Tab-separated table of C-alpha atoms in Angstrom:
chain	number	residue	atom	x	y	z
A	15	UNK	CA	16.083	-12.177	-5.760
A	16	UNK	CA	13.039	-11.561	-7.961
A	17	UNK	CA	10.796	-10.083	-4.790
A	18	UNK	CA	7.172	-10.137	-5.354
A	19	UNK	CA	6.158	-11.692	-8.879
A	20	UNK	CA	2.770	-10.882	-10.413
A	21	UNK	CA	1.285	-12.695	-13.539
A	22	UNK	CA	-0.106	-11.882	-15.576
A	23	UNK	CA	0.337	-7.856	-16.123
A	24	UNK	CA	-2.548	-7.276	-18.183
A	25	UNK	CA	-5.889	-8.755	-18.598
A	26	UNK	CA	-9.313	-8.393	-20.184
A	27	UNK	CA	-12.347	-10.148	-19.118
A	28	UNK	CA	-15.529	-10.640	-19.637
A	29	UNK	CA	-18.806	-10.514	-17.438
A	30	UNK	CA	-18.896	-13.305	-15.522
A	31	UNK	CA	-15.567	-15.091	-16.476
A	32	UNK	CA	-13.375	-16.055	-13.873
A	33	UNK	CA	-9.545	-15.736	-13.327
A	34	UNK	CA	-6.432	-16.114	-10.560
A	35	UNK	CA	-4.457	-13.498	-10.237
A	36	UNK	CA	-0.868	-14.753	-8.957
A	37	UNK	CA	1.450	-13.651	-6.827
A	38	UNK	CA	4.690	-14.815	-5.734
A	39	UNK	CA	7.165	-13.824	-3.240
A	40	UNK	CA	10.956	-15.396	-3.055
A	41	UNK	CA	12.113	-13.528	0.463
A	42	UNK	CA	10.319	-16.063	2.466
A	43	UNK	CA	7.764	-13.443	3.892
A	44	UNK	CA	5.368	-14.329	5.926
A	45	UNK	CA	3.020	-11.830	5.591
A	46	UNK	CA	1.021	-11.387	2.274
A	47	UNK	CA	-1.461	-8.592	0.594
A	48	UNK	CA	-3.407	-8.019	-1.899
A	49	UNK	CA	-4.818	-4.561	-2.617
A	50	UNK	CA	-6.998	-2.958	-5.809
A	51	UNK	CA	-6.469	0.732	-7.026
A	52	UNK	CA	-8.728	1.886	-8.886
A	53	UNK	CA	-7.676	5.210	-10.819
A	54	UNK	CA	-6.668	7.965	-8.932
A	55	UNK	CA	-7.742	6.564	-6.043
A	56	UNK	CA	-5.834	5.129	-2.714
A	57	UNK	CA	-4.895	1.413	-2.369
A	58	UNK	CA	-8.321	-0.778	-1.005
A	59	UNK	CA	-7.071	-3.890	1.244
A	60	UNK	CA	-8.862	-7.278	-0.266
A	61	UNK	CA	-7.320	-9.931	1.528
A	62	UNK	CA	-4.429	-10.457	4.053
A	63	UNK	CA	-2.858	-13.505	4.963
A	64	UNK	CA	-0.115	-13.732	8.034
A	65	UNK	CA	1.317	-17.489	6.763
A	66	UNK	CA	0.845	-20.677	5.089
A	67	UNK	CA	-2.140	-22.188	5.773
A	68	UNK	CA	-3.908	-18.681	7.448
A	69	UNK	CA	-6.362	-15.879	5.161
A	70	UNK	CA	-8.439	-12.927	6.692
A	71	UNK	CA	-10.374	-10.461	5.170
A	72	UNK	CA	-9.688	-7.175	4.190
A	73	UNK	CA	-11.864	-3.641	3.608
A	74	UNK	CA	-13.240	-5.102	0.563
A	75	UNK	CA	-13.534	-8.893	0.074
A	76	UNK	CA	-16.294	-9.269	-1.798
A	77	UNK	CA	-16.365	-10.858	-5.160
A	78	UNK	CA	-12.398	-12.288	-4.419
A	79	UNK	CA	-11.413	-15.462	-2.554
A	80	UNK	CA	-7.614	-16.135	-1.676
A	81	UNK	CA	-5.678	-19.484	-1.044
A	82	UNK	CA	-2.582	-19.919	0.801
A	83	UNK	CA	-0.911	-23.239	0.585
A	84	UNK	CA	2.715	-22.481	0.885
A	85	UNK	CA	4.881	-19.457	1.622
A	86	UNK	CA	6.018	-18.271	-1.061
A	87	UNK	CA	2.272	-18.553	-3.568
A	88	UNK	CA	-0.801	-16.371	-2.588
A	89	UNK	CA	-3.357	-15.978	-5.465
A	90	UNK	CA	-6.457	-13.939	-5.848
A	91	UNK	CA	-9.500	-15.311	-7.083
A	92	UNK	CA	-12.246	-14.123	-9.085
A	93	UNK	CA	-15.182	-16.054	-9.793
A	94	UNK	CA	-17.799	-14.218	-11.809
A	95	UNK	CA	-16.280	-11.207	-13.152
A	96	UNK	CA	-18.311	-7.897	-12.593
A	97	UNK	CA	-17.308	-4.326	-14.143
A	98	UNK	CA	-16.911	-3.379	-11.288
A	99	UNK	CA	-13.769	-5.551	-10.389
A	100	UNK	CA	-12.095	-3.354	-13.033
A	101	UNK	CA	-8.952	-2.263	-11.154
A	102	UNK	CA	-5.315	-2.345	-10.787
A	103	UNK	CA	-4.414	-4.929	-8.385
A	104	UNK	CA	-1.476	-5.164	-6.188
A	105	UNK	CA	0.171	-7.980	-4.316
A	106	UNK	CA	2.368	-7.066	-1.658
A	107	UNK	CA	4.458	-9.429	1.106
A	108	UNK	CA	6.433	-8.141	4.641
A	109	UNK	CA	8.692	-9.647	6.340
A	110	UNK	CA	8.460	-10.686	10.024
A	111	UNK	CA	10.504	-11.570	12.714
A	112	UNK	CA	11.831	-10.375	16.410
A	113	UNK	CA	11.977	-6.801	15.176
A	114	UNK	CA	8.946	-4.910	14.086
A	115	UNK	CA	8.998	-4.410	10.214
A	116	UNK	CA	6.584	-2.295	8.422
A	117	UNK	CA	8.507	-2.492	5.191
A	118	UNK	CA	6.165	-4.046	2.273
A	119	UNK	CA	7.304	-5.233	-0.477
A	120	UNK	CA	4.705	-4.414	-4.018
A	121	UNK	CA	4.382	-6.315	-7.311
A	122	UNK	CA	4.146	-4.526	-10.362
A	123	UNK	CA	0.469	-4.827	-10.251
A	124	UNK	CA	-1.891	-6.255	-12.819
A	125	UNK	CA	-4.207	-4.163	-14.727
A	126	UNK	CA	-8.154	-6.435	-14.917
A	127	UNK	CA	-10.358	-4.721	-17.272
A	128	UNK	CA	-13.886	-6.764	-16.982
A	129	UNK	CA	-15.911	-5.971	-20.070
B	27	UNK	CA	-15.511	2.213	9.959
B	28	UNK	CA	-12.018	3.874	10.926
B	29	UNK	CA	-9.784	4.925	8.373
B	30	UNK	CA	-6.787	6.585	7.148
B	31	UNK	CA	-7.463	10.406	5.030
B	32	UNK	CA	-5.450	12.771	3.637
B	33	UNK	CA	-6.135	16.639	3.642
B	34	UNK	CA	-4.921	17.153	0.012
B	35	UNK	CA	-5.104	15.833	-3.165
B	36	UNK	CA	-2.382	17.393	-4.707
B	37	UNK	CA	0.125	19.405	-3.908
B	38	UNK	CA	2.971	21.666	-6.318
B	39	UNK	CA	6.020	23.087	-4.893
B	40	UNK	CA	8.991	24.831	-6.838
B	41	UNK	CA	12.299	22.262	-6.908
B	42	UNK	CA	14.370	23.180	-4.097
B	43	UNK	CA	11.471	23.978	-1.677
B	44	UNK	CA	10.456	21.636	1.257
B	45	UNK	CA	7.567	19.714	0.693
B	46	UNK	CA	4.941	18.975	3.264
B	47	UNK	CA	2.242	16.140	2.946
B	48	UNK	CA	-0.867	15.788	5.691
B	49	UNK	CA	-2.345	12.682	6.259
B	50	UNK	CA	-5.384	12.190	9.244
B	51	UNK	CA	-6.009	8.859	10.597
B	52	UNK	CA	-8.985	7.793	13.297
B	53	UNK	CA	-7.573	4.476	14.428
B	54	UNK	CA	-5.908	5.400	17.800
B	55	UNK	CA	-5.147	1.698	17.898
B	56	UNK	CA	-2.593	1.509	15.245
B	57	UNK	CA	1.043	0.799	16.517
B	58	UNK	CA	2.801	1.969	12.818
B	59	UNK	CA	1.893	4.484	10.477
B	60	UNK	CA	3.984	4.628	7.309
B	61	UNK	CA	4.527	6.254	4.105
B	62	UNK	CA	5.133	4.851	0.527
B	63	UNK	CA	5.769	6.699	-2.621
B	64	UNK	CA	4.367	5.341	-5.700
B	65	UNK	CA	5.402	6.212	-9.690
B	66	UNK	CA	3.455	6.043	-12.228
B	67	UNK	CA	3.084	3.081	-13.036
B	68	UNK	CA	4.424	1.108	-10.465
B	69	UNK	CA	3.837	-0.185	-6.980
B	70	UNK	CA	3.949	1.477	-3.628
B	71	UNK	CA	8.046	1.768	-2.080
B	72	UNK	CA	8.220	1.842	1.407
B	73	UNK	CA	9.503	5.611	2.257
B	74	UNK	CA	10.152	5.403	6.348
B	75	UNK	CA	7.286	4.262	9.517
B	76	UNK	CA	7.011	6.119	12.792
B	77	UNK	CA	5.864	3.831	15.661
B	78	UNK	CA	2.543	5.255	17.600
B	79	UNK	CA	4.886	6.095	20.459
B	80	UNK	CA	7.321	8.403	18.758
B	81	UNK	CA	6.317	12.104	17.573
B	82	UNK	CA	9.419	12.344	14.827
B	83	UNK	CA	11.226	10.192	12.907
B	84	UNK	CA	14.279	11.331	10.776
B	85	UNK	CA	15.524	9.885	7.498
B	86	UNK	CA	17.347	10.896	4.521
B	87	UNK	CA	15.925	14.001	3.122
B	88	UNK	CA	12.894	13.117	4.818
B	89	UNK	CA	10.811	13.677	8.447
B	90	UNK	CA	8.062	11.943	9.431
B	91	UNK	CA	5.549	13.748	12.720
B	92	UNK	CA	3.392	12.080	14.493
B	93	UNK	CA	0.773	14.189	16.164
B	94	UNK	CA	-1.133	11.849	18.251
B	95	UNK	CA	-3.170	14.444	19.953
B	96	UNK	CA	-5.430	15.423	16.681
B	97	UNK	CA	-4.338	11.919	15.220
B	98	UNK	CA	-2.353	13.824	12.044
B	99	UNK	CA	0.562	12.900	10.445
B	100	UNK	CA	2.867	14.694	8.089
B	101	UNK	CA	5.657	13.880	5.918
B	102	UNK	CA	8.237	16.543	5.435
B	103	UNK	CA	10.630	16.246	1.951
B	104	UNK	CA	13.844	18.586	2.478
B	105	UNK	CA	15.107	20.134	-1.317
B	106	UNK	CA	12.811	18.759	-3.165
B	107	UNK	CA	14.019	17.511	-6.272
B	108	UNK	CA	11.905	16.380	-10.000
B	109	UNK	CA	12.378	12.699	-9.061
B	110	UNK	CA	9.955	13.355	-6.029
B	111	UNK	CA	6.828	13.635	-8.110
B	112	UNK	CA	4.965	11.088	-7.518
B	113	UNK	CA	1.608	10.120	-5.197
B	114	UNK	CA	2.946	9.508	-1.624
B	115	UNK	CA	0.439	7.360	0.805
B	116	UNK	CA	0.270	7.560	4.266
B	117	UNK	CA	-0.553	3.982	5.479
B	118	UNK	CA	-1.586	2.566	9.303
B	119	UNK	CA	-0.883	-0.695	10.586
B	120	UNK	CA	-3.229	-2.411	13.337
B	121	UNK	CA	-2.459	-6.308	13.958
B	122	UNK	CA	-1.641	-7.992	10.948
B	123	UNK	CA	-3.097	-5.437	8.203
B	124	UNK	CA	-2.032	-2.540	6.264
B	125	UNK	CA	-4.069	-0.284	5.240
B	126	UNK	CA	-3.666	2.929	2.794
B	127	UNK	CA	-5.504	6.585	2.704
B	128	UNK	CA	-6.207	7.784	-0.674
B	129	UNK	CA	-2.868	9.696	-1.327
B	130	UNK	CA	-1.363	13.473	-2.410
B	131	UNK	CA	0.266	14.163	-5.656
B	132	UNK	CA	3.337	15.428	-5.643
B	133	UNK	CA	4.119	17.837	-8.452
B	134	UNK	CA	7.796	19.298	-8.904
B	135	UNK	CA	8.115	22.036	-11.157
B	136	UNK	CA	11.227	22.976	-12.106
């Protein structure tokens, strides 16, 4: 299994471009994340979803908009880049089921640099 | 709003030497609170969770306390060895989300 997928790993924008991040998890998760970390700072919650179909928002929404058509896809949208959307973003999925799991599973993050 | 904090930024211990990281959280509502360890470079790895109505939890080289009383929780590393360094994150789940406290460094010197 491949886990969680993110593309691309590396990416420079400018002001007021727009990009989707993507993430992709093959373990049939229900539960999806994304998160930003900016440098030497904690992980920031953007955008949660808990199925196909279902989105909520996080600490930190703003500027971002998610989609969540199937179970395995949830990508992170950016519509008018800001500098301040510089970040290192992480997707992350979690497993559900009868027994309480806290276990999530992280991408390998992708580095946004908005110029 | 209610969040997750750590005491400490950083932390250096001597290879062989226990290692204890703080974390304080506010939400008395949260039913998990977990830790992850993240390399440089790399994304968080789930270490081991305590559920709210535990006070330890035991793993492999590592304890987790729960100290519901001042809402604190610690992670405990037994022998710590190089491949510990890292920045470990104390982490609190309420419903559906997960959400992280801005994390210790973890420096083994050898």
């Amino acid at each position: 299994n491949a886990g969680v997928t993110q593309t691309p790993k590396f990416r420079i924008l400018k002001i007021g471009q727009s990009m989707t991040l993507q993430c992709a998890q093959d373990m049939n998760h229900n539960y999806m994340y994304w998160y930003r970390q900016d440098p030497g700072m904690g992980l920031k919650l953007i955008y949660y979803s808990v199925g196909a179909g279902i989105t909520d928002k996080g600490e930190v929404p703003n500027g971002y908009n998610v989609s969540r058509s199937t179970t395995e896809d949830f990508p992170l949208r950016l519509e008018l880049a800001a500098p301040s959307q510089t970040s290192v973003y992480f997707c992350a999925s979690r497993p559900t089921g009868g027994k309480e799991n806290t276990e999530a599973f992280f991408g390998q993050g992708t580095r946004l640099t908005v110029v | 709003g209610e969040s997750v904090g750590l005491h400490l930024p950083t932390l250096s211990v001597q290879e062989g030497d226990n290692s204890i990281i703080n974390c304080a959280y506010s939400n008395s509502a949260s039913d998990y609170f977990i830790w992850y360890k993240q390399e440089s470079g790399k994304g968080p790895q789930f270490i081991i969770d305590i559920r709210s109505n535990m006070d330890k939890r035991q793993g492999q080289r590592v304890t987790v306390l729960l100290n519901k009383t001042v809402k604190h929780l610690s992670l405990q590393i037994a022998a710590t060895q190089p491949g510990d360094s890292a920045v470990y994150f104390c982490a609190e789940k309420a419903n559906n989300d997960m959400r992280f406290g801005a994390g210790t460094r973890l420096t083994v010197k050898p």
